[in-house]
Coordinates of C-alpha atoms in Angstrom, one line a residue:
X1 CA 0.0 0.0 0.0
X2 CA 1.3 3.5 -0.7
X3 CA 2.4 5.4 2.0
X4 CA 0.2 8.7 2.4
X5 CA 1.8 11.9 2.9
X6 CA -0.8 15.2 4.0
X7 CA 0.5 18.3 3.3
X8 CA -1.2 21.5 5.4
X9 CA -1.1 24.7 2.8
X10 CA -1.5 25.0 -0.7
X11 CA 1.4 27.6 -1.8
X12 CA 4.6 27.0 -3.9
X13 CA 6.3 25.1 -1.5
X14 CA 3.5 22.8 -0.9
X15 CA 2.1 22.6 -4.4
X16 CA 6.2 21.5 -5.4
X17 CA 6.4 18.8 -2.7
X18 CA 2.8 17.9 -3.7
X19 CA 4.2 17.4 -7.6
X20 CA 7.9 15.9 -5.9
X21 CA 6.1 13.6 -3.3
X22 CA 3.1 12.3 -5.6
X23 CA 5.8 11.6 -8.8
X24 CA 7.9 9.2 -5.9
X25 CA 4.5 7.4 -5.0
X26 CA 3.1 8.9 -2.6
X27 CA -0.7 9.1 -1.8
X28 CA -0.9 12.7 -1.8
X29 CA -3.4 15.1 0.0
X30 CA -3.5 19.1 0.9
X31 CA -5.2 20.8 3.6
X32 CA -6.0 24.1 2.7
X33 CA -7.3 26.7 5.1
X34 CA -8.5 29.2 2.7
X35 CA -11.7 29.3 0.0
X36 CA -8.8 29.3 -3.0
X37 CA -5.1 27.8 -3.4
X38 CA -2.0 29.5 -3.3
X39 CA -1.7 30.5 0.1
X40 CA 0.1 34.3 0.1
X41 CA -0.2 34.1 -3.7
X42 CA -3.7 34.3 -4.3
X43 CA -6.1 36.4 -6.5
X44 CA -8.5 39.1 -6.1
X45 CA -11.3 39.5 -9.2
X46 CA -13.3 42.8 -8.5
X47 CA -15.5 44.5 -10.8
X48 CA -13.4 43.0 -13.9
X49 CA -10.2 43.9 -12.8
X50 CA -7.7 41.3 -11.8
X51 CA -4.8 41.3 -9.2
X52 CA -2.3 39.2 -7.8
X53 CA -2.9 39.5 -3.9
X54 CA 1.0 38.3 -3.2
X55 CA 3.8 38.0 -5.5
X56 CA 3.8 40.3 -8.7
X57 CA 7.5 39.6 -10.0
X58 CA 8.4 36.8 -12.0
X59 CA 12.7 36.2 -11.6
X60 CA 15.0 33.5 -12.2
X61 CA 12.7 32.2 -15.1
X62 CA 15.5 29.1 -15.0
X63 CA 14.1 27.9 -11.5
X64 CA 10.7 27.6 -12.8
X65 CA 12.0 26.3 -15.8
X66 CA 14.0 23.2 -13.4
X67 CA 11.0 23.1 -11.9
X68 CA 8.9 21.6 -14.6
X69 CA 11.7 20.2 -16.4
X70 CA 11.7 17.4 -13.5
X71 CA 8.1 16.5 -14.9
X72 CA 8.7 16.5 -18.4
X73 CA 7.2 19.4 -19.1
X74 CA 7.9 23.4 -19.4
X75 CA 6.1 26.5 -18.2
X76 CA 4.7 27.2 -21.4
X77 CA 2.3 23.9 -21.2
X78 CA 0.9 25.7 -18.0
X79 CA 0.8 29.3 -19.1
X80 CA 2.6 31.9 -21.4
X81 CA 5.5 34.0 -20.3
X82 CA 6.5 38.0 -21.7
X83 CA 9.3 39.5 -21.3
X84 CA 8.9 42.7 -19.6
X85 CA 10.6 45.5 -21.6
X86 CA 11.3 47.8 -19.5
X87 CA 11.8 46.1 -16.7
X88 CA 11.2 48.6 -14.3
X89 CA 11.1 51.8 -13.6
X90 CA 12.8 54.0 -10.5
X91 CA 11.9 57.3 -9.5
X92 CA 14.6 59.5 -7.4
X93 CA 12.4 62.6 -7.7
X94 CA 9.9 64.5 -10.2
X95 CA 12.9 64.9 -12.4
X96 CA 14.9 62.1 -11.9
X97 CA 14.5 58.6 -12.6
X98 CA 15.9 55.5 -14.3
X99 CA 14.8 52.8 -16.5
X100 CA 16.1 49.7 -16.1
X101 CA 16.0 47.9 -19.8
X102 CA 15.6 44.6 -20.4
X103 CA 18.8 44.2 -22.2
X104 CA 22.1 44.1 -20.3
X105 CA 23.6 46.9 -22.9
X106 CA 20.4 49.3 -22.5
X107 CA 20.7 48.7 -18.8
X108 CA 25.4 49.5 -18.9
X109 CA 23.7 52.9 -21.0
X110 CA 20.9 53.7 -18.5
X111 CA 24.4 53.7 -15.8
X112 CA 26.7 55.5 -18.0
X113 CA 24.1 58.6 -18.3
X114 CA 23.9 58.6 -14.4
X115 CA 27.9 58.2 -13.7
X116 CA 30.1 58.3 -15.8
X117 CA 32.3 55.2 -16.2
X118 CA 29.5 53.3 -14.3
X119 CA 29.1 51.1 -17.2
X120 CA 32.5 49.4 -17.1
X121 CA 32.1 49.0 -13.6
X122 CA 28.9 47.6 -13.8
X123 CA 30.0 44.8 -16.2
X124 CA 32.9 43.8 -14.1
X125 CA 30.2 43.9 -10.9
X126 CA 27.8 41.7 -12.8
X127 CA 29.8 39.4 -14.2
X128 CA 30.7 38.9 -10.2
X129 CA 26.9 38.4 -9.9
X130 CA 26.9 35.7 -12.5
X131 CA 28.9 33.5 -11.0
X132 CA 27.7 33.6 -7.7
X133 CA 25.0 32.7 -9.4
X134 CA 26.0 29.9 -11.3
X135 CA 27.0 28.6 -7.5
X136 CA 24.7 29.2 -5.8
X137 CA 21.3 28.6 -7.8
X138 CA 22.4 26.0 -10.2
X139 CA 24.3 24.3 -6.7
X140 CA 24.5 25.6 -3.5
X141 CA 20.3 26.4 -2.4
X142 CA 19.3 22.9 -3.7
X143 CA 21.0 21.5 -0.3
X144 CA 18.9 20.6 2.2
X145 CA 20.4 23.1 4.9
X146 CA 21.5 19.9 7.3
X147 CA 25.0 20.6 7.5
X148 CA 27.6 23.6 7.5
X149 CA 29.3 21.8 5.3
X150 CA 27.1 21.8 2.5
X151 CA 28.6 25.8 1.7
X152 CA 31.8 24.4 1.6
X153 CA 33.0 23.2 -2.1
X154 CA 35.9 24.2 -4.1
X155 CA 34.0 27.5 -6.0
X156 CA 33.0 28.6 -2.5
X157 CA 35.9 28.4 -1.6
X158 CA 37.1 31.1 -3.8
X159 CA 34.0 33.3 -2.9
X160 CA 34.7 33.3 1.5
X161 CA 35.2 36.9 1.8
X162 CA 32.2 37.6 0.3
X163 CA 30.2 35.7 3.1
X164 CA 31.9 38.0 5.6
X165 CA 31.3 41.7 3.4
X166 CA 27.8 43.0 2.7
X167 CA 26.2 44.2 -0.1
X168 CA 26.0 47.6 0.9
X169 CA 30.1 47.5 1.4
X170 CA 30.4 45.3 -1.9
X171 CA 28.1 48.1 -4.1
X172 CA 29.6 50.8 -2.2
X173 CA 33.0 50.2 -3.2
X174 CA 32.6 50.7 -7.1
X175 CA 29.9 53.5 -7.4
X176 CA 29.7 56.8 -5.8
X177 CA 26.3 58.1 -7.2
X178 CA 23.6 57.3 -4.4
X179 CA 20.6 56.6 -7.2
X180 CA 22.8 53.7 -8.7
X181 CA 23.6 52.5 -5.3
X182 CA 19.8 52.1 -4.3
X183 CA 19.1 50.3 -7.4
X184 CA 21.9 47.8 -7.0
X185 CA 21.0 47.8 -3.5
X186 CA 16.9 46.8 -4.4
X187 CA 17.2 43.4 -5.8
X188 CA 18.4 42.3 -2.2
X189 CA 14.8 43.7 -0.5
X190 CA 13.7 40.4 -2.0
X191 CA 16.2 38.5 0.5
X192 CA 14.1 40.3 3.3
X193 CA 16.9 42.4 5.0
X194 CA 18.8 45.4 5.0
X195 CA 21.7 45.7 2.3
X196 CA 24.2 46.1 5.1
X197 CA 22.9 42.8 6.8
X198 CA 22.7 40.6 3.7
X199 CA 26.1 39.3 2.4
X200 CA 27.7 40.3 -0.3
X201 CA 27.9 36.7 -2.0
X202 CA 23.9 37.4 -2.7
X203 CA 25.3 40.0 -5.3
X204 CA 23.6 36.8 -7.6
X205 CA 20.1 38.8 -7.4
X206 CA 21.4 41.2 -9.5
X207 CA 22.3 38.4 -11.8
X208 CA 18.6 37.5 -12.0
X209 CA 17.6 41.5 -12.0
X210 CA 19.9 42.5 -15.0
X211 CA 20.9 39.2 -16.6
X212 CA 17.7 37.5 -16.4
X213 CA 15.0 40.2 -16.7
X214 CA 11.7 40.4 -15.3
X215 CA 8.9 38.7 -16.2
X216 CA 4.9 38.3 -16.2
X217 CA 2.9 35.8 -16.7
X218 CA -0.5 36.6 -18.9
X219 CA -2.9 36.6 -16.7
X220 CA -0.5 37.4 -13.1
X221 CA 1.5 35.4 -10.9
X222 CA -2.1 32.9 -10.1
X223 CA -1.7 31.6 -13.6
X224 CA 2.1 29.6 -12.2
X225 CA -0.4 28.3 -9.1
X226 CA -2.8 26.9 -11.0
X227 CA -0.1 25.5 -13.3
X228 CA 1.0 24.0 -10.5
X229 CA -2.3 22.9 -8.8
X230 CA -3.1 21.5 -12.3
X231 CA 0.6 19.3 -12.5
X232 CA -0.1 18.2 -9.0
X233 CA -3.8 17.3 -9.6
X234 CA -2.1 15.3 -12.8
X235 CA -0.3 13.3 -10.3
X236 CA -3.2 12.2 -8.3
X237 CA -2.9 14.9 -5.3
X238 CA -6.0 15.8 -3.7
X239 CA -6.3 19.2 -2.5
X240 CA -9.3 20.3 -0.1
X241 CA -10.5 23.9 0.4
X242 CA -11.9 25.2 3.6
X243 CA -9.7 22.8 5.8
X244 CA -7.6 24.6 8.2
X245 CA -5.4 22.2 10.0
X246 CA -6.4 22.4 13.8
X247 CA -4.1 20.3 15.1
X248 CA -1.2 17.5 14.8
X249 CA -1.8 14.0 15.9
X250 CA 1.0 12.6 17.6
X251 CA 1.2 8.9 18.6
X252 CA 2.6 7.6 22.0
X253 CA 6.5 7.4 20.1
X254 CA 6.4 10.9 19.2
X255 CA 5.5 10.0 15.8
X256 CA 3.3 12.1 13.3
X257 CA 0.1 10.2 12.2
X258 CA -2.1 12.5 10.9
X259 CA -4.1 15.9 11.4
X260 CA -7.5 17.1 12.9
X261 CA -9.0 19.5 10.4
X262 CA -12.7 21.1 11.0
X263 CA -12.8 19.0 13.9
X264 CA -12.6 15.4 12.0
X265 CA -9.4 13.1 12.2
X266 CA -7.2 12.6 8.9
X267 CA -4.8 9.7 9.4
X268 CA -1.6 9.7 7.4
X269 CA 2.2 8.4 7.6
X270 CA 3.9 11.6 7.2
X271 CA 2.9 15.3 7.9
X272 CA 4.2 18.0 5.9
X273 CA 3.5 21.3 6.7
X274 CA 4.3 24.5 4.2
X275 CA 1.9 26.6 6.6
X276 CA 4.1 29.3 8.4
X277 CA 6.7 27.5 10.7
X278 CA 5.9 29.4 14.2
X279 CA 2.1 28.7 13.7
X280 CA 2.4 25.3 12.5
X281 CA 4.7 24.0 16.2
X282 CA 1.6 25.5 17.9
X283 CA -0.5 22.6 16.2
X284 CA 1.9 20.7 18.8
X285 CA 2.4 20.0 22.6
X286 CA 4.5 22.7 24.1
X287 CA 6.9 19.9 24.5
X288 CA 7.4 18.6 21.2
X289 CA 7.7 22.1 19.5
X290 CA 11.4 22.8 18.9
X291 CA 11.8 26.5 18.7
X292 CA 10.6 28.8 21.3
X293 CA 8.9 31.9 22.2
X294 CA 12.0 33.5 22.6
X295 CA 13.6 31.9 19.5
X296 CA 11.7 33.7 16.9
X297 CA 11.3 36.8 18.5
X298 CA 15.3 37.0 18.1
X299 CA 14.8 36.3 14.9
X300 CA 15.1 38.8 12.0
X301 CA 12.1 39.0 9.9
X302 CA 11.5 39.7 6.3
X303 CA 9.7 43.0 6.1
X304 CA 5.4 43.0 6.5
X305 CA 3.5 45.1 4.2
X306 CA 0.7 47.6 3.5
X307 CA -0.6 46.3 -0.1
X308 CA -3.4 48.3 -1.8
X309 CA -5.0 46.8 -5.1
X310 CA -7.1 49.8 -6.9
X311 CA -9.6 49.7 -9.6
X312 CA -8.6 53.5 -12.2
X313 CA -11.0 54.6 -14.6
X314 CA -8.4 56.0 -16.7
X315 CA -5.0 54.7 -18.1
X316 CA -2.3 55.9 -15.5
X317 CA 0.7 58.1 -17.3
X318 CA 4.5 58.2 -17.0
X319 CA 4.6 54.6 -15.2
X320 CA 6.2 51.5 -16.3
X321 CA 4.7 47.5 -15.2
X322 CA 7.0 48.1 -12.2
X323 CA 7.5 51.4 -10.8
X324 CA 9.6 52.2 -7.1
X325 CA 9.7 55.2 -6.1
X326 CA 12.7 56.0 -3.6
X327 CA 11.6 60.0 -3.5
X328 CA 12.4 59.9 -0.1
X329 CA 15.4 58.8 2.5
X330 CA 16.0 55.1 2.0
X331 CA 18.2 54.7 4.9
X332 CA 15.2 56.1 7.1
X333 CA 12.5 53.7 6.1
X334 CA 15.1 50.7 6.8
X335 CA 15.3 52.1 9.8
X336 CA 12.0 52.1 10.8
X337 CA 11.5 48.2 9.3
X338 CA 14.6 47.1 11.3
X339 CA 15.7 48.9 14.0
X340 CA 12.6 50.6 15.5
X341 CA 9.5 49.0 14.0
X342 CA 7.3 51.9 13.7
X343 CA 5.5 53.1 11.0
X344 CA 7.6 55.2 8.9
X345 CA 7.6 58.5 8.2
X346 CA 7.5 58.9 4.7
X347 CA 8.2 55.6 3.1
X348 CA 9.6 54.4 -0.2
X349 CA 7.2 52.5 -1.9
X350 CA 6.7 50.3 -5.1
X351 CA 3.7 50.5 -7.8
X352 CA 2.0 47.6 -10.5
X353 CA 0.5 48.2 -13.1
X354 CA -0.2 45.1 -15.1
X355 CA -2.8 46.3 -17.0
X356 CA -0.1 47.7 -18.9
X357 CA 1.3 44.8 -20.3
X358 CA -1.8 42.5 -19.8
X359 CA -5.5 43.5 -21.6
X360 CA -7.4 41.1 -19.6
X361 CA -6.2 42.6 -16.2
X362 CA -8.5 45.6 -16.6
X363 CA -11.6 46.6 -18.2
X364 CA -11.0 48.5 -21.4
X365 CA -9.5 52.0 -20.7
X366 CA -9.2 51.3 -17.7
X367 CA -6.1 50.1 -15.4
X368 CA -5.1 48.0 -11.9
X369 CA -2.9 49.3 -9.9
X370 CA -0.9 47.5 -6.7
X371 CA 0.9 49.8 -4.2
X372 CA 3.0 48.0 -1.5
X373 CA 4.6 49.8 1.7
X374 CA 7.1 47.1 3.1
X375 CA 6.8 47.9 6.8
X376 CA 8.1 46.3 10.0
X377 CA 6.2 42.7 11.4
X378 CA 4.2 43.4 14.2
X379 CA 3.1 46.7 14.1
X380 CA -0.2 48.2 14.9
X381 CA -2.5 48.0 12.0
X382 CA -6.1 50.1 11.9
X383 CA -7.8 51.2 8.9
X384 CA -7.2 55.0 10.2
X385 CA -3.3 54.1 9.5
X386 CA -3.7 52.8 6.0
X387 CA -6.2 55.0 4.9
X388 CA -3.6 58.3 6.1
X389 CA -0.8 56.1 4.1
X390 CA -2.9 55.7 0.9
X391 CA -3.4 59.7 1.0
X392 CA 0.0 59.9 1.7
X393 CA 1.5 57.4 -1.4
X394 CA -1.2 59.3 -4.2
X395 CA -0.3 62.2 -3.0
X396 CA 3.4 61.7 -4.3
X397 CA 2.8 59.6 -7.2
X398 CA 0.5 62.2 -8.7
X399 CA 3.2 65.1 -7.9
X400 CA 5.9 62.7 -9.5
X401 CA 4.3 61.1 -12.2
X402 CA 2.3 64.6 -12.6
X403 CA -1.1 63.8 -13.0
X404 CA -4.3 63.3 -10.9
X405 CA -5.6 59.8 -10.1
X406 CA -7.4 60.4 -6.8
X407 CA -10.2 61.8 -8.7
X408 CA -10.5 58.4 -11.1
X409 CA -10.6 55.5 -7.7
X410 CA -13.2 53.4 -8.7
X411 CA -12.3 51.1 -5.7
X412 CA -9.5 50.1 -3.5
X413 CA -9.1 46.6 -1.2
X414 CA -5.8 46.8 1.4
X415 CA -4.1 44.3 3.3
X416 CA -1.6 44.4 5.9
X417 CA -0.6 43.0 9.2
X418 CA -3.7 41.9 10.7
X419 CA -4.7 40.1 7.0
X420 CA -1.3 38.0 6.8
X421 CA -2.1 36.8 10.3
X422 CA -5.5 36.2 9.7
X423 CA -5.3 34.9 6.0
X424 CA -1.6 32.8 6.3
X425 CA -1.5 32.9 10.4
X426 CA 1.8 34.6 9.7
X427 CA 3.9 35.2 12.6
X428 CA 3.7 38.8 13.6
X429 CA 1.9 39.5 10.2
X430 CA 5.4 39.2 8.1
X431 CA 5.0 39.2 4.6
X432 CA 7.9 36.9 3.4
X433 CA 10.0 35.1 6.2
X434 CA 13.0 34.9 7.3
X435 CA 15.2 37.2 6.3
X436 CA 18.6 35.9 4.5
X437 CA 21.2 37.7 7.4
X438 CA 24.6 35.8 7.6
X439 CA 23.2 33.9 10.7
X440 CA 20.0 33.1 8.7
X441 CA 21.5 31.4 6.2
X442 CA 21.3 27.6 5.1
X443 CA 22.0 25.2 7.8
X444 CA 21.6 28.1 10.5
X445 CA 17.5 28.4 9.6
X446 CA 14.6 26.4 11.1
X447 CA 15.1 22.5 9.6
X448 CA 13.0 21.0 7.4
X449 CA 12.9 18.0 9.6
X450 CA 11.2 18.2 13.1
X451 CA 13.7 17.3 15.6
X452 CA 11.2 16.0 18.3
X453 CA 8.2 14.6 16.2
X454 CA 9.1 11.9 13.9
X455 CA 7.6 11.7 10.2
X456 CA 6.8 15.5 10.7
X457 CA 9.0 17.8 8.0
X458 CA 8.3 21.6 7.3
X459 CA 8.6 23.2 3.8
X460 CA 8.8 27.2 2.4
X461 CA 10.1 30.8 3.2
X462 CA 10.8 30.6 7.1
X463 CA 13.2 27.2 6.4
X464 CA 15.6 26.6 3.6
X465 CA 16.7 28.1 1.2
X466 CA 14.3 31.6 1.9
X467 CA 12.1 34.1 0.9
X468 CA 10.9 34.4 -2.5
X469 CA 8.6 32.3 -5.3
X470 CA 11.5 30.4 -7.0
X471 CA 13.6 29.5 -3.3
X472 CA 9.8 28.4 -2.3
X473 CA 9.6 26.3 -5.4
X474 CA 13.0 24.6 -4.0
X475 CA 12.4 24.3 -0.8
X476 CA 9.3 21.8 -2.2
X477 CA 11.8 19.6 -3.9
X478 CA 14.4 19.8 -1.0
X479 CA 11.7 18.4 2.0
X480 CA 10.5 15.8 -0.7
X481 CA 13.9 14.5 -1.5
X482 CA 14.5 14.8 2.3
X483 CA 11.2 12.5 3.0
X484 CA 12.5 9.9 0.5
X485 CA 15.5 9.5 1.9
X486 CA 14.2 8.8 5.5
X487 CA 11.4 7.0 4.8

């Protein structure tokens, strides 16, 4: 008889152990809390308008690509990629901004017309980037985290110092101009910490920023779930809405055997959680939970955020797919995510607009728009807060971009702190893990194996390798190759 394995959670970690687990065998089912898969990356329809409620960039296109290629099969037969050119776009101030191309050459003359000289500079930086990326994506994240030994082969070898500089130093060292800086410094805000935290071997995001591109699925970021939810359902896993996991069953040997959801008993040989880490040991004894209290309040999270998903009448002007704007003092607003956690002052933020590259987004003539505020975990969230920080956001996109929108808001939807912990029962409301600090890296985050409860493993952004859709798409195939070799 097959061996069963229940997975609680239904996002891209659980939906790539899911595919992993059911292709080695398994009998295969997914406990989903929510009315829709996808966990953070779900979708909101409203009024014909279309958004994704979580992720809204599509990097490392080669991940995904791994991904499917280990079921015989390519992103394309689940949904259709475009390249996004531009990119992105960054504003500095009303007058001053940069586009970031989708073409390494249009992205060395975007740097030349800042800096002078940049563009030489650049190329020697990226081709740094390249191969840390060739070690670490292609090698070092699809390690299961068990062992320090694992970072230690003969190309990292070479690469040591750079585990022991920072980013910020690293980026610091080259340029001079303070716009370039922030946008080699932005890719890294994906890691979930501060430039001057985050090693300086992660240089490889700018790899996948500059070298890669940026992509978009047609239709948003939900078409990959469903791809996935459709491979997995292909390989004979069972998924169940409306099934929040209440607790783990644990036999008298400290083994896993199964779950209660909605109050009803669900036997199974193994227990896989890709639910958030913290929440899912309080589905356990006190006892048989292995980090405390105290453990992840040590811990440095990946930044929360204030999303808001708007419904224009009118197509929006002078604003690419992606749009930052970093108007405003970016050491401040690190600040108050890292050091302080308090709301900040006036903080960078970052506007969607897939409408532009995407008809069926928006009704004609009409556009979507996603503004995020990454903000500190934790924090006091009331609608009085987000509705002064939406004033305050508009306010500066319309001076920057100059035009009015305000006046064209057919609707607006947020979500923030209180939604991630009552939607994902994220701990402290954080919007993407763990953050990848030195001390947060590999073997030194939460394990993928339970260290008290036998046949009981844990999958996605608070454990190995981090934050992020394609490290979430490894960490599915990591705990599934993990499961196969111990049981």
């Amino acid at each position: 008889m097959k061996k069963k394995i229940i997975i609680i959670g239904s996002g891209f970690s659980s939906l790539s152990a899911s595919c992993y687990l059911a292709q080695q065998g398994y009998e295969v089912e997914i406990f989903e809390k929510n009315s829709s898969i996808g966990g953070r990356a779900r979708q909101l329809k409203k009024e014909g308008f279309t958004f994704d409620i979580g992720p809204t960039w599509y990097w490392m296109p080669d991940v995904f690509e791994r991904f499917f290629a280990d079921f015989n099969t390519t992103p394309q037969a689940y949904y259709d990629l475009i390249k996004l050119s531009p990119a992105y776009k960054v504003y500095f101030s009303k007058e001053e901004s940069i586009t970031i191309g989708d073409t390494l050459d249009k992205i060395y003359a975007a740097f030349e017309s800042i800096e002078k000289g940049s563009s030489q500079k650049l190329e020697k930086f990226i081709e740094k980037a390249r191969s840390n990326y060739d070690i670490a994506i292609k090698d070092l994240v699809y390690r299961p985290g068990v062992s320090p030994l694992e970072l230690i082969t003969p190309q990292t070898a070479t690469k040591l110092n750079q585990f022991f500089s920072t980013i910020a130093k690293e980026v610091r060292r080259e340029f001079k101009n303070d716009q370039l800086i922030q946008v080699l410094e932005f890719p890294v805000l994906f890691l979930g910490a501060k430039p001057s935290d985050t090693p300086a071997f992660y240089s490889f995001m700018n790899f996948a920023d500059f070298g890669l591109g940026t992509w978009h699925p047609k239709g948003g970021m939900y078409q990959v779930i469903l791809g996935l939810s459709e491979l997995a359902k292909s390989l004979g896993v069972k998924i169940n809405l409306n099934a929040s996991a209440e607790k783990i069953l644990v036999d008298n040997h400290n083994k896993a055997t199964g779950i209660i959801s909605n109050g009803k008993e669900h036997q199974a040989d193994i227990v896989l959680s890709g639910a958030d880490y913290h929440h899912t040991e309080t589905l356990l004894h006190p006892e048989l939970r292995q980090y405390s209290e105290t453990y992840w309040d040590k811990k440095t999270f990946a930044p929360s955020s204030l999303l808001f998903y708007v419904g224009f009448d009118k197509k929006i002007e002078n604003v690419e797919h992606h749009t930052l704007f970093f108007d405003v003092d970016f050491k401040a607003h690190a600040k108050a995510i890292y050091d302080n956690a308090e709301w900040p002052e006036e903080p960078l933020f970052y506007a969607s607009f897939p409408s532009k590259t995407d008809d069926n987004i928006a009704p004609k003539g009409k556009e979507a728009a996603i503004f995020l505020i990454p903000l500190a975990p934790g924090l006091r969230d009331e609608q009085s807060l987000r509705e002064r920080y939406f004033k305050k956001i508009i306010k500066r996109f319309e001076e920057i971009t100059n035009q009015n929108v305000s006046n064209y808001v057919i609707f607006k939807e947020s979500f923030c702190v209180n939604d991630f912990v009552k939607d994902y029962n994220s701990y402290k409301g954080n919007a993407y893990g763990l953050a990848n600090t030195l001390f947060q890296t590999a073997f030194l985050r939460p394990k993928l194996k339970s260290k008290k409860v036998k046949s009981l493993y844990f999958t996605g952004q608070l454990t190995v390798p981090g934050p992020g859709v394609p490290p979430s798409l490894i960490s599915g195939k990591l705990v599934a190759e993990l499961i196969k070799k111990h049981n």
